[in-house]
XYZ file of N, CA, C and O in Angstrom:
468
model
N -3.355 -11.819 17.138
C -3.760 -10.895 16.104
C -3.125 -11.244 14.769
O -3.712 -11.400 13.698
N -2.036 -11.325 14.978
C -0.742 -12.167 13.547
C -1.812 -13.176 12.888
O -1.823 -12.933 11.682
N -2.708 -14.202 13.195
C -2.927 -15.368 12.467
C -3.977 -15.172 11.655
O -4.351 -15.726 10.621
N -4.594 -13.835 12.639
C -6.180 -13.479 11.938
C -6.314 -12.000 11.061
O -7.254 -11.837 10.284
N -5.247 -10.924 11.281
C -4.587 -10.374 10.389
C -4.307 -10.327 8.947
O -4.701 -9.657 7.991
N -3.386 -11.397 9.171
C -2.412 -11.577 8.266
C -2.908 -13.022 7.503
O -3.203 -12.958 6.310
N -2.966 -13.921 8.000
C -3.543 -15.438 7.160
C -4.934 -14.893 6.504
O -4.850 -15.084 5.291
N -5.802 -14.472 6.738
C -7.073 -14.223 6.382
C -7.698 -12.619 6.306
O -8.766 -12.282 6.818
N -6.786 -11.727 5.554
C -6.991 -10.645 5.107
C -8.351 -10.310 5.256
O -9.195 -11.160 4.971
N -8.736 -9.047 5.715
C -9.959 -9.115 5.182
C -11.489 -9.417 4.545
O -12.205 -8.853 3.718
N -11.605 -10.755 5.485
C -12.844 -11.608 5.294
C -13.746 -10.678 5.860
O -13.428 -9.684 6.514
N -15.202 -11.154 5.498
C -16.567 -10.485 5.930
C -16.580 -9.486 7.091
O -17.068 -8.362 7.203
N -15.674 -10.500 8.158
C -15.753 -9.956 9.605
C -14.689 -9.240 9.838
O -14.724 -8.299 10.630
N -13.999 -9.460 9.422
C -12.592 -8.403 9.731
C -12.873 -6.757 10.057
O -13.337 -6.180 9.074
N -12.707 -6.007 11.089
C -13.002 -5.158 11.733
C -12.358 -4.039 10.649
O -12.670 -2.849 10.683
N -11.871 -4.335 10.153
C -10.610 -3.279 9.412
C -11.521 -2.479 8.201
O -11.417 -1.286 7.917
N -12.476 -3.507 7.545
C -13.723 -3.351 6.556
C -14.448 -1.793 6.182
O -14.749 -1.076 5.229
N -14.481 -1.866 7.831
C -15.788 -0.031 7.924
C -14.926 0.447 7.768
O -15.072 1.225 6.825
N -13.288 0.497 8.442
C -12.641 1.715 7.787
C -12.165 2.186 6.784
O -11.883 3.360 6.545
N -12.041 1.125 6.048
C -11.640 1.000 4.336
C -12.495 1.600 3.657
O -12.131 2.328 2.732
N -14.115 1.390 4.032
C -14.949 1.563 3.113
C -15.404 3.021 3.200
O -16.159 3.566 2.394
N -14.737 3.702 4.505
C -14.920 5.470 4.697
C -13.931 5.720 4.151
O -14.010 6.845 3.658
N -12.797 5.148 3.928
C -11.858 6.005 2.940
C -12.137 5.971 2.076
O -12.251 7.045 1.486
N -12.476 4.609 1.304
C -12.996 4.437 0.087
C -13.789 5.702 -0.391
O -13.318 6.426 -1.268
N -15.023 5.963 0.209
C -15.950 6.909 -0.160
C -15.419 8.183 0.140
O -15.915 8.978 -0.659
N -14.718 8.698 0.839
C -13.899 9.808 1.410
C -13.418 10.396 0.303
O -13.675 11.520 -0.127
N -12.278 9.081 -0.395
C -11.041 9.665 -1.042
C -11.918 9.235 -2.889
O -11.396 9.478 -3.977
N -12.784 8.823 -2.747
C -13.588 8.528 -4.340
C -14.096 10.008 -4.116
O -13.837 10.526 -5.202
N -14.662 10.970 -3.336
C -15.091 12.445 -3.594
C -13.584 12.953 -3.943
O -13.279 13.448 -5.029
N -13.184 12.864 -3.456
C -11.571 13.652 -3.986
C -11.123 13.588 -5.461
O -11.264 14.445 -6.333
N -10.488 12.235 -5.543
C -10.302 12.215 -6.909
C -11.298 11.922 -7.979
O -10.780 11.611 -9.052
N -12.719 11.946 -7.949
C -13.560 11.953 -8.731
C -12.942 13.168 -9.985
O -13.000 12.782 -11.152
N -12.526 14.205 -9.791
C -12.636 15.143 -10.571
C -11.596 14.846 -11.610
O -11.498 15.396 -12.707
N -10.855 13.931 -11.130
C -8.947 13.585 -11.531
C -9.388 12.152 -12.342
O -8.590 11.481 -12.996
N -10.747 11.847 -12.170
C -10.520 10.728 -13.046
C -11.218 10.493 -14.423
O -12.309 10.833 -14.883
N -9.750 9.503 -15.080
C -10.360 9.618 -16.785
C -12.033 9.347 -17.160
O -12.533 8.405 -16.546
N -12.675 9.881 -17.841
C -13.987 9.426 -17.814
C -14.021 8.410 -19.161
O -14.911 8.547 -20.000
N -13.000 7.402 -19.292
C -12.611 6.674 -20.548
C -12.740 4.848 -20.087
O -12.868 3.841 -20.783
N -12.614 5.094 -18.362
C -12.035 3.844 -17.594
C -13.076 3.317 -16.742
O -13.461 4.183 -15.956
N -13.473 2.579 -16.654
C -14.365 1.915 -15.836
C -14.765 2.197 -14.197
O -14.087 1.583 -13.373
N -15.731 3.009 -13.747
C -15.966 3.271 -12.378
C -15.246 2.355 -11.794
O -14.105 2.433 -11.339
N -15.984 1.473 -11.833
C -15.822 -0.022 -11.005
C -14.379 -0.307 -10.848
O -13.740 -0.012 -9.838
N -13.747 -1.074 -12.213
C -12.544 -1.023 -11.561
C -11.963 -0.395 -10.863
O -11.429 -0.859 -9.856
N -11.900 0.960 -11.240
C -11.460 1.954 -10.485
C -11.569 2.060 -9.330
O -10.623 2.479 -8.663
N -12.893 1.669 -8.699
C -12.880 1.296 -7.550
C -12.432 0.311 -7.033
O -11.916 0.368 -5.916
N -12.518 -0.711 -7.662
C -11.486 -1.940 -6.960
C -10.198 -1.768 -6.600
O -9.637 -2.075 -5.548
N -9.628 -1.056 -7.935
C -7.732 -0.716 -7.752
C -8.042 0.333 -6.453
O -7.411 -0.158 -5.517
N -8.677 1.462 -6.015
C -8.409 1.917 -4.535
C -8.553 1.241 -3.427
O -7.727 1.046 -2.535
N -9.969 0.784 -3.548
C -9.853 -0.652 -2.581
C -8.634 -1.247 -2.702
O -7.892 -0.275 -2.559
N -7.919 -2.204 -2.872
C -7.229 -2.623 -2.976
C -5.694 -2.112 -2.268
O -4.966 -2.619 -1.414
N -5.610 -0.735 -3.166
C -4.424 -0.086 -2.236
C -4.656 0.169 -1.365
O -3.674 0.522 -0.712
N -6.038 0.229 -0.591
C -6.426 0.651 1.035
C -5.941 -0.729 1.513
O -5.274 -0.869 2.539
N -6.336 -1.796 0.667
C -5.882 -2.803 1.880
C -4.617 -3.235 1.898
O -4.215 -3.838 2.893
N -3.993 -3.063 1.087
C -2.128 -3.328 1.084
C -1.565 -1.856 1.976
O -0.371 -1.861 2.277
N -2.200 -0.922 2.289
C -2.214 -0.255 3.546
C -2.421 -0.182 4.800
O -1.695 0.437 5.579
N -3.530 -0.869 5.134
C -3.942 -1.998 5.781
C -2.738 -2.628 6.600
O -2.163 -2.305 7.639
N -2.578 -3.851 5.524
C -1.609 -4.254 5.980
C -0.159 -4.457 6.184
O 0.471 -5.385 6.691
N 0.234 -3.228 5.600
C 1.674 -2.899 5.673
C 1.500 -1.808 7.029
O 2.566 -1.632 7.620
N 0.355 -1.086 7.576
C 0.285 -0.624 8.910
C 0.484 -1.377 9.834
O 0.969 -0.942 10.878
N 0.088 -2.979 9.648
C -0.200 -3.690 10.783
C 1.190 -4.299 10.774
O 1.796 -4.513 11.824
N 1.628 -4.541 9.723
C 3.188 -4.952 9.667
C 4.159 -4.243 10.359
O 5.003 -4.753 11.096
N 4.000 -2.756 10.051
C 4.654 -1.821 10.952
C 4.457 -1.928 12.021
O 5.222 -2.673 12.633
N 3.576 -1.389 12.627
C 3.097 -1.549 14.437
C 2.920 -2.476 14.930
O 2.365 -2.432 16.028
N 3.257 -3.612 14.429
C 3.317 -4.569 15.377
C 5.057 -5.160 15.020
O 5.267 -6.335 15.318
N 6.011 -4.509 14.524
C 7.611 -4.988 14.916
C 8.092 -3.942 16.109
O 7.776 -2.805 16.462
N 8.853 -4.766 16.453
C 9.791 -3.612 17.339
C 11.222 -2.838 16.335
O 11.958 -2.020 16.887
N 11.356 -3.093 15.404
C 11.813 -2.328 14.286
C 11.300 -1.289 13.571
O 10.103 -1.010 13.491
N 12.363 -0.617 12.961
C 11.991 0.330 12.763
C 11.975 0.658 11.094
O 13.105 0.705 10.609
N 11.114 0.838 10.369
C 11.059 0.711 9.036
C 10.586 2.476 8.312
O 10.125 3.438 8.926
N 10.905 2.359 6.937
C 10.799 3.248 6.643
C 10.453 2.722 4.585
O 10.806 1.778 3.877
N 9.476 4.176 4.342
C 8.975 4.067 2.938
C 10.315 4.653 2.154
O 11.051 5.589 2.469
N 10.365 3.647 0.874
C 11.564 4.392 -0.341
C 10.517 3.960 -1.349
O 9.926 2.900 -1.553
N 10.494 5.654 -2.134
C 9.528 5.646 -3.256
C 10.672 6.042 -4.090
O 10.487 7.038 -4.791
N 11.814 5.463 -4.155
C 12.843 5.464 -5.550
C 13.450 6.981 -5.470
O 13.922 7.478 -6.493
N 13.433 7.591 -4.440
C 13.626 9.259 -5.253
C 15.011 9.332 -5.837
O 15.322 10.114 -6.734
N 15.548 8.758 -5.460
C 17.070 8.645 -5.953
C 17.379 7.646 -7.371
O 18.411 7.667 -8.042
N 16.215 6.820 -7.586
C 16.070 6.383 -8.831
C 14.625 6.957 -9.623
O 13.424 6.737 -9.465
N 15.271 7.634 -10.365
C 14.134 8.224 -11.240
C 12.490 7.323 -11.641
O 12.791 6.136 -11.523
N 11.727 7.366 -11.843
C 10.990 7.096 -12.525
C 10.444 7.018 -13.661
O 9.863 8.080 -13.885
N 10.343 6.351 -14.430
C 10.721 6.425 -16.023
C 9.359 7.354 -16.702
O 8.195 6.970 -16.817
N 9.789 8.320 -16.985
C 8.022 8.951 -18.094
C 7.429 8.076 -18.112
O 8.005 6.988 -18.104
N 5.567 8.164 -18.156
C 4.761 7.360 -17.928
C 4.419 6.493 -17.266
O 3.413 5.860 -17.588
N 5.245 6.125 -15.956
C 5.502 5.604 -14.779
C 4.903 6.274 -13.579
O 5.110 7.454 -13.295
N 4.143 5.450 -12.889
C 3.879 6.189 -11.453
C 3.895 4.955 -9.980
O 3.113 4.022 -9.796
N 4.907 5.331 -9.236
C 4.676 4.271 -8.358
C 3.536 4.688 -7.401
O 3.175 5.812 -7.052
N 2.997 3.257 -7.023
C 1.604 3.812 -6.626
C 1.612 3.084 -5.281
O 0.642 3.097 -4.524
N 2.856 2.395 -5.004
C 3.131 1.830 -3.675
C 4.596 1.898 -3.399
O 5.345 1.250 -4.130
N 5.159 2.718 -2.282
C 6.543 2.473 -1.858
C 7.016 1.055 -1.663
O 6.329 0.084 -1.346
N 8.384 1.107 -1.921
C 8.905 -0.378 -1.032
C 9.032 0.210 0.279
O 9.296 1.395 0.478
N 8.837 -0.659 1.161
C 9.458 -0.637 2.551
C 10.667 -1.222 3.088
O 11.020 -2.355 2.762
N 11.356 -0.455 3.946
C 12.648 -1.370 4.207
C 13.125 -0.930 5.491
O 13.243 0.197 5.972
N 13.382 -2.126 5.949
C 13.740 -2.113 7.520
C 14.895 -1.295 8.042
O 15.937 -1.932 7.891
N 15.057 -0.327 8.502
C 16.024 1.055 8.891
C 16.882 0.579 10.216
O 18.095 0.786 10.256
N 16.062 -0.185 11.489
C 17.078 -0.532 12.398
C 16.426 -2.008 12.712
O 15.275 -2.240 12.345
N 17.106 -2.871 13.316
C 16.738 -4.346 13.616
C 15.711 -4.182 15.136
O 15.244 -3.144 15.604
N 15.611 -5.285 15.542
C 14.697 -5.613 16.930
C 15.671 -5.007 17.816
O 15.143 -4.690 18.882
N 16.507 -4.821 17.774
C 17.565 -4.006 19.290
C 17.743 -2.534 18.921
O 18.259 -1.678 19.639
N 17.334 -2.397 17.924
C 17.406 -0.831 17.588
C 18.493 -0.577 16.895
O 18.475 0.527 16.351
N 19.640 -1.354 16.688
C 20.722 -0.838 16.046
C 20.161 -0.645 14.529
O 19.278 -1.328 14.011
N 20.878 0.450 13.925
C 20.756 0.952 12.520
C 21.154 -0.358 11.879
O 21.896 -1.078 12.548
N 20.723 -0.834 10.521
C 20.873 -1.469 9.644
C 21.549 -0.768 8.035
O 20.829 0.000 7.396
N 22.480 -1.009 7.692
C 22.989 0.077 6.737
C 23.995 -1.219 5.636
O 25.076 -1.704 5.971
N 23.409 -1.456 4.619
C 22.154 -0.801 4.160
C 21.098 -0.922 4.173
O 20.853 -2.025 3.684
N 20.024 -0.319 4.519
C 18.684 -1.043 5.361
C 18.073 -2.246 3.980
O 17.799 -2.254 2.780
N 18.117 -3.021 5.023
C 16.878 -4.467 4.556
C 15.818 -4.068 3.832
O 15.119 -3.164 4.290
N 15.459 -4.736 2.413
C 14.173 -4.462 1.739
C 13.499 -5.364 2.762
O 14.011 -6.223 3.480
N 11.688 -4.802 2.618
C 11.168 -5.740 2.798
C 9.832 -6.352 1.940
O 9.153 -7.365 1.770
N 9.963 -5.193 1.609
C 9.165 -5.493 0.569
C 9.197 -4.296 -1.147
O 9.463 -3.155 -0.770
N 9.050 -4.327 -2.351
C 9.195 -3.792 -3.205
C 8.777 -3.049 -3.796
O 7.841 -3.686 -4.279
N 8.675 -1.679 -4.374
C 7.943 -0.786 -4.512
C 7.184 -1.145 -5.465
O 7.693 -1.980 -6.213
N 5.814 -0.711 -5.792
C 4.803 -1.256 -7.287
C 4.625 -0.011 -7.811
O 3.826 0.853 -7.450
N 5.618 0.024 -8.897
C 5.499 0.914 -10.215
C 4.614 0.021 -11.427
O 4.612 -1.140 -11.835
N 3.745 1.520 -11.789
C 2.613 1.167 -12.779
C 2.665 2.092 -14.129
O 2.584 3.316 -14.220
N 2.816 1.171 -15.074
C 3.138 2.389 -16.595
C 1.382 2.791 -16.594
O 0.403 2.266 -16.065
N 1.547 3.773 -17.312
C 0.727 4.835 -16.956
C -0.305 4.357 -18.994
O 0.166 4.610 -20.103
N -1.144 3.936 -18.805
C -1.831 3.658 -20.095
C -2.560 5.175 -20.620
O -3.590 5.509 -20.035
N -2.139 5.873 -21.471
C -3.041 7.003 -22.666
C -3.967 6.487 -23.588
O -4.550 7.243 -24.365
């Protein structure tokens, strides 16, 4: 699953596709009402796409370690006005034997986005 996953994201066939594309449409009725009418549908749709699939695959990253990981969205470091992180970092909480890791392992980095008016 690792080679076809992870090497080749989301090609044509990738099973992962239909479910992206019901959230997609799911969560585009939701925030339709929340969005600027200044900014381009489209992109707009791409940037959710997009975070569906770096969800995607930070799920598959998760469930498939025997570690144990956990989301840090900075709360202990502020966020600067006009700032919104729009992806946690993740960081590894205990190793493959279960022992706690302290201070837990990044593993990857949170994506803060300045906020354009």
């Amino acid at each position: 699953m690792q080679s076809y996953y992870v090497r080749e994201p989301f090609t044509a066939s990738d099973s992962r596709n239909g479910g992206i594309e019901a959230a997609l449409t799911a969560l585009e009725n939701v925030l339709q009402p929340y969005a600027d009418s200044r900014m381009d549908f489209q992109q707009g749709r791409q940037n959710l796409e997009e975070i569906l699939k770096r969800s995607a695959l930070f799920a598959f990253t998760l469930f498939s370690q025997p570690s144990e990981f956990s989301f840090d969205w900075k709360v202990d470091q502020s966020v600067k006005p006009g700032e919104l992180c729009v992806f946690p970092a993740l960081v590894q909480v205990s190793d493959e034997a279960g022992q706690s890791l302290s201070p837990p392992r990044p593993f990857s980095e949170a994506v803060v986005r300045r906020l354009e008016i």
